[in-house]
Short mmCIF file of C-alpha atoms in Angstrom, two decimals:
data_model
loop_
_atom_site.label_atom_id
_atom_site.label_comp_id
_atom_site.label_asym_id
_atom_site.label_seq_id
_atom_site.Cartn_x
_atom_site.Cartn_y
_atom_site.Cartn_z
CA UNK K 1 52.79 49.29 -13.50
CA UNK K 2 50.58 49.33 -16.93
CA UNK K 3 52.28 46.24 -17.79
CA UNK K 4 50.60 44.23 -14.46
CA UNK K 5 47.66 46.06 -14.58
CA UNK K 6 46.97 44.77 -17.92
CA UNK K 7 48.14 40.86 -17.29
CA UNK K 8 45.73 41.14 -13.70
CA UNK K 9 42.81 42.18 -16.59
CA UNK K 10 43.12 39.81 -19.32
CA UNK K 11 43.41 37.05 -16.60
CA UNK K 12 40.26 38.36 -14.98
CA UNK K 13 38.22 37.99 -18.07
CA UNK K 14 39.54 33.92 -18.45
CA UNK K 15 38.35 33.31 -15.50
CA UNK K 16 35.28 30.29 -16.09
CA UNK K 17 31.44 32.08 -15.42
CA UNK K 18 29.63 29.46 -12.42
CA UNK K 19 26.82 29.46 -12.89
CA UNK K 20 25.00 30.34 -9.45
CA UNK K 21 21.50 28.49 -7.91
CA UNK K 22 18.77 30.74 -7.53
CA UNK K 23 18.77 31.18 -3.63
CA UNK K 24 15.30 30.38 -1.54
CA UNK K 25 13.74 33.32 -0.11
CA UNK K 26 14.19 31.55 3.56
CA UNK K 27 17.94 32.06 2.36
CA UNK K 28 17.79 35.92 1.24
CA UNK K 29 15.90 36.94 4.69
CA UNK K 30 19.03 35.39 6.62
CA UNK K 31 20.75 36.97 4.35
CA UNK K 32 19.70 40.26 4.07
CA UNK K 33 19.76 39.71 7.78
CA UNK K 34 23.24 39.27 8.40
CA UNK K 35 24.01 42.21 6.23
CA UNK K 36 21.86 44.33 8.68
CA UNK K 37 23.91 43.36 11.51
CA UNK K 38 26.87 43.96 10.13
CA UNK K 39 25.75 47.39 9.01
CA UNK K 40 23.52 48.75 12.23
CA UNK K 41 26.49 50.56 12.97
CA UNK K 42 26.70 51.70 9.20
CA UNK K 43 22.96 52.74 9.56
CA UNK K 44 23.69 54.84 12.14
CA UNK K 45 25.98 56.65 10.74
CA UNK K 46 24.68 56.80 7.34
CA UNK K 47 21.58 57.06 7.71
CA UNK K 48 19.20 55.20 5.15
CA UNK K 49 22.20 54.14 2.65
CA UNK K 50 23.44 50.60 4.60
CA UNK K 51 19.22 50.38 4.64
CA UNK K 52 18.77 50.71 0.81
CA UNK K 53 22.14 48.60 0.27
CA UNK K 54 20.05 45.64 2.36
CA UNK K 55 16.69 46.02 0.59
CA UNK K 56 18.31 45.55 -2.98
CA UNK K 57 20.37 42.39 -2.17
CA UNK K 58 17.32 40.94 -0.93
CA UNK K 59 15.00 42.01 -3.94
CA UNK K 60 17.71 40.38 -6.08
CA UNK K 61 17.45 36.92 -4.87
CA UNK K 62 13.44 37.86 -4.56
CA UNK K 63 11.93 38.99 -7.16
CA UNK K 64 8.51 38.32 -5.73
CA UNK K 65 9.15 41.13 -3.15
CA UNK K 66 8.18 39.12 0.02
CA UNK K 67 11.78 39.22 1.51
CA UNK K 68 11.87 43.11 0.52
CA UNK K 69 9.01 43.34 2.92
CA UNK K 70 10.66 41.38 5.73
CA UNK K 71 13.91 43.37 4.93
CA UNK K 72 11.78 46.51 5.79
CA UNK K 73 9.91 44.89 8.83
CA UNK K 74 14.06 44.27 10.14
CA UNK K 75 15.34 47.94 9.74
CA UNK K 76 12.49 49.30 12.32
CA UNK K 77 14.05 46.98 14.46
CA UNK K 78 15.90 49.17 16.94
CA UNK K 79 19.91 47.70 15.78
CA UNK K 80 20.31 46.68 20.14
CA UNK K 81 17.42 43.76 19.41
CA UNK K 82 17.78 42.48 15.96
CA UNK K 83 20.83 40.30 17.13
CA UNK K 84 18.23 37.82 19.34
CA UNK K 85 15.81 38.15 16.26
CA UNK K 86 18.69 37.28 14.02
CA UNK K 87 19.38 34.26 16.52
CA UNK K 88 15.95 33.24 16.33
CA UNK K 89 15.96 33.46 12.60
CA UNK K 90 18.81 31.23 12.32
CA UNK K 91 17.13 28.49 14.43
CA UNK K 92 13.88 28.98 12.92
CA UNK K 93 15.53 28.11 9.36
CA UNK K 94 18.02 24.86 10.86
CA UNK K 95 14.36 23.74 11.95
CA UNK K 96 12.88 24.15 8.58
CA UNK K 97 16.00 22.81 6.35
CA UNK K 98 15.95 18.79 9.21
CA UNK K 99 11.73 18.85 8.74
CA UNK K 100 12.01 19.52 5.19
CA UNK K 101 14.91 16.65 5.10
CA UNK K 102 13.08 14.63 7.36
CA UNK K 103 9.50 14.83 4.66
CA UNK K 104 12.08 13.58 1.67
CA UNK K 105 13.25 10.95 3.23
CA UNK K 106 9.49 9.45 4.60
CA UNK K 107 8.82 10.46 0.69
CA UNK K 108 11.80 8.12 -0.25
CA UNK K 109 10.80 5.49 2.20
CA UNK K 110 6.54 5.58 0.46
CA UNK K 111 8.28 5.42 -2.83
CA UNK K 112 10.27 2.40 -1.65
CA UNK K 113 7.09 0.76 -0.23
CA UNK K 114 5.68 1.37 -2.90
CA UNK K 115 7.59 -0.30 -5.48
CA UNK K 116 7.90 -3.36 -3.47
CA UNK K 117 3.76 -3.60 -2.88
CA UNK K 118 4.12 -3.62 -6.69
CA UNK K 119 6.63 -6.23 -6.84
CA UNK K 120 4.10 -7.97 -4.65
CA UNK K 121 0.87 -7.62 -6.12
CA UNK K 122 3.31 -9.17 -9.66
CA UNK K 123 4.55 -11.98 -7.32
CA UNK K 124 0.70 -12.72 -5.40
CA UNK K 125 -1.37 -12.62 -9.34
CA UNK K 126 1.85 -14.21 -10.28
CA UNK K 127 1.31 -17.29 -7.49
CA UNK K 128 -2.68 -17.55 -8.67
CA UNK K 129 -2.14 -18.35 -12.41
CA UNK K 130 0.36 -21.07 -11.62
CA UNK K 131 -2.09 -22.01 -9.30
CA UNK K 132 -4.43 -22.38 -11.59
CA UNK K 133 -3.02 -23.52 -14.75
CA UNK K 134 -1.65 -26.56 -11.18
CA UNK K 135 -5.52 -27.19 -10.49
CA UNK K 136 -6.97 -27.05 -14.21
CA UNK K 137 -3.71 -30.43 -15.14
CA UNK K 138 -4.96 -32.07 -11.81
CA UNK K 139 -8.77 -32.14 -13.59
CA UNK K 140 -10.33 -29.81 -11.85
CA UNK K 141 -13.06 -28.40 -14.49
CA UNK K 142 -16.36 -27.88 -12.11
CA UNK K 143 -16.84 -27.95 -8.64
CA UNK K 144 -17.35 -31.11 -8.14
CA UNK K 145 -14.17 -32.35 -9.57
CA UNK K 146 -12.48 -29.83 -7.10
CA UNK K 147 -14.03 -30.72 -3.99
CA UNK K 148 -12.37 -34.08 -5.49
CA UNK K 149 -8.71 -32.18 -5.62
CA UNK K 150 -9.55 -30.89 -2.08
CA UNK K 151 -10.26 -34.26 -0.85
CA UNK K 152 -6.70 -36.17 -2.80
CA UNK K 153 -5.24 -33.37 -1.20
CA UNK K 154 -6.36 -33.26 2.58
CA UNK K 155 -5.75 -37.49 1.85
CA UNK K 156 -2.04 -36.82 1.68
CA UNK K 157 -1.37 -34.92 4.35
CA UNK K 158 -3.34 -37.30 6.96
CA UNK K 159 -1.69 -40.74 8.75
CA UNK K 160 -3.59 -43.38 7.34
CA UNK K 161 -4.98 -41.35 4.31
CA UNK K 162 -5.38 -43.48 1.37
CA UNK K 163 -7.23 -45.93 3.41
CA UNK K 164 -10.22 -43.58 4.92
CA UNK K 165 -14.14 -43.14 3.01
CA UNK K 166 -13.92 -39.39 1.64
CA UNK K 167 -16.06 -38.03 4.24
CA UNK K 168 -13.44 -39.44 6.75
CA UNK K 169 -10.58 -37.29 4.54
CA UNK K 170 -13.65 -33.98 5.12
CA UNK K 171 -14.06 -34.80 8.78
CA UNK K 172 -10.00 -34.69 9.57
CA UNK K 173 -9.33 -32.46 7.22
CA UNK K 174 -12.09 -29.63 8.51
CA UNK K 175 -10.39 -30.54 12.45
CA UNK K 176 -6.86 -29.23 11.34
CA UNK K 177 -8.59 -25.91 9.66
CA UNK K 178 -10.52 -23.73 12.48
CA UNK K 179 -10.66 -20.78 9.88
CA UNK K 180 -12.54 -23.14 7.37
CA UNK K 181 -14.33 -24.90 10.25
CA UNK K 182 -15.70 -20.99 11.11
CA UNK K 183 -16.02 -19.59 7.99
CA UNK K 184 -18.32 -22.40 7.74
CA UNK K 185 -20.51 -21.72 10.52
CA UNK K 186 -20.63 -17.75 9.91
CA UNK K 187 -21.72 -18.42 5.88
CA UNK K 188 -23.33 -21.91 6.11
CA UNK K 189 -24.85 -21.79 9.49
CA UNK K 190 -27.81 -24.35 8.09
CA UNK K 191 -25.56 -26.97 8.52
CA UNK K 192 -24.59 -26.45 12.42
CA UNK K 193 -27.29 -26.21 14.43
CA UNK K 194 -26.53 -24.06 18.06
CA UNK K 195 -27.38 -27.21 20.24
CA UNK K 196 -24.42 -29.19 18.46
CA UNK K 197 -21.19 -30.00 19.87
CA UNK K 198 -17.74 -29.56 18.06
CA UNK K 199 -17.06 -32.97 17.25
CA UNK K 200 -20.89 -32.60 16.07
CA UNK K 201 -20.69 -29.65 13.96
CA UNK K 202 -17.41 -31.28 12.14
CA UNK K 203 -19.36 -34.28 11.16
CA UNK K 204 -22.09 -32.43 9.30
CA UNK K 205 -20.04 -30.05 7.90
CA UNK K 206 -17.84 -33.49 6.12
CA UNK K 207 -21.39 -35.11 5.69
CA UNK K 208 -22.91 -31.95 3.43
CA UNK K 209 -19.43 -31.68 1.52
CA UNK K 210 -19.94 -35.59 0.91
CA UNK K 211 -23.47 -35.06 -0.37
CA UNK K 212 -21.94 -31.82 -3.19
CA UNK K 213 -20.03 -34.89 -4.15
CA UNK K 214 -22.61 -37.00 -5.02
CA UNK K 215 -24.96 -34.10 -6.37
CA UNK K 216 -24.63 -34.08 -10.21
CA UNK K 217 -26.55 -30.44 -10.49
CA UNK K 218 -23.53 -29.21 -8.93
CA UNK K 219 -22.04 -29.13 -12.26
CA UNK K 220 -22.80 -26.21 -13.11
CA UNK K 221 -20.82 -24.46 -11.03
CA UNK K 222 -17.13 -24.71 -13.18
CA UNK K 223 -13.97 -23.44 -13.62
CA UNK K 224 -11.26 -22.41 -15.69
CA UNK K 225 -7.78 -20.95 -15.50
CA UNK K 226 -8.27 -17.71 -16.50
CA UNK K 227 -11.00 -16.94 -13.55
CA UNK K 228 -10.94 -19.68 -11.15
CA UNK K 229 -14.15 -21.27 -9.54
CA UNK K 230 -17.56 -19.98 -10.90
CA UNK K 231 -20.33 -20.62 -9.11
CA UNK K 232 -24.14 -20.18 -9.93
CA UNK K 233 -26.02 -19.13 -7.49
CA UNK K 234 -29.93 -20.02 -6.88
CA UNK K 235 -32.67 -19.85 -3.70
CA UNK K 236 -31.77 -23.39 -3.92
CA UNK K 237 -28.26 -23.97 -4.02
CA UNK K 238 -27.04 -20.84 -1.49
CA UNK K 239 -25.60 -23.70 1.65
CA UNK K 240 -23.32 -25.60 -1.46
CA UNK K 241 -22.51 -22.38 -2.94
CA UNK K 242 -21.36 -20.46 0.67
CA UNK K 243 -19.49 -23.39 1.30
CA UNK K 244 -17.28 -23.67 -2.21
CA UNK K 245 -16.53 -20.12 -1.47
CA UNK K 246 -15.03 -20.53 1.98
CA UNK K 247 -12.88 -23.52 0.77
CA UNK K 248 -12.35 -21.92 -2.17
CA UNK K 249 -10.64 -19.20 -0.05
CA UNK K 250 -8.63 -21.06 2.66
CA UNK K 251 -6.83 -22.81 -0.39
CA UNK K 252 -6.04 -19.22 -2.05
CA UNK K 253 -8.14 -19.78 -5.19
CA UNK K 254 -9.65 -17.12 -6.82
CA UNK K 255 -13.69 -17.67 -6.20
CA UNK K 256 -16.57 -15.87 -8.77
CA UNK K 257 -20.08 -15.54 -7.15
CA UNK K 258 -23.00 -15.23 -10.02
CA UNK K 259 -26.57 -14.49 -9.38
CA UNK K 260 -28.56 -16.99 -12.36
CA UNK K 261 -31.53 -15.23 -12.61
CA UNK K 262 -29.51 -12.36 -13.35
CA UNK K 263 -26.49 -13.50 -14.73
CA UNK K 264 -23.77 -11.02 -13.81
CA UNK K 265 -21.37 -10.77 -10.66
CA UNK K 266 -23.27 -10.52 -8.03
CA UNK K 267 -19.76 -10.76 -5.57
CA UNK K 268 -16.00 -11.38 -6.47
CA UNK K 269 -14.32 -13.15 -3.80
#
């Protein structure tokens, strides 16, 4: 008999000890409540000893003492009313776990979206850089050469474009780009009066774009692969700057406007 007892003792001492995670406060309260449910009869028979055991168990799981206060409140409830309360506590605990699960899933979703947005931003930046390099390689170095590039691109997409004059290319290109026409109507109202028909408005815009091409003073607006189109605005050239800005935006070309007097960025589009 003694040998058997010693053998069992040695076997128990060799069992690995598994570290347990600290239970949550909610779990501690529910554990204590469950213990009180099983010990309700014992409370009646043993007086306060069963309550003390439950409170001690909760206090061990919750050093801050919050669960112990809840256990005291539960202990004051008559035994016949405890079961409905315990069921409600278990239901609330299950709901809180479900809510936590949904919040965690939403957080994971937002994290994934942030990564996707970062990737898209990087791709957009790379695409813009490639566009600026392509424009430079095509001979764009100022506003007039930029408009010449635009005219050449529009000419390629138009039937019989190679035989058209440049102003005609501008007119047909604008017809195919209603969003650009709206931008010019909004930002350069002097180019088209309200009394004009839609066709007359487009013809006026095309004539003004051709005039920009013919005006050598527009060489003050320059282009580089680091910033894109740099437009110098003063009191005399606001319509020209606004029109070039509209065209640049329609093509996804970075455009910066500088006030000539202040020599600093006024807007960045």
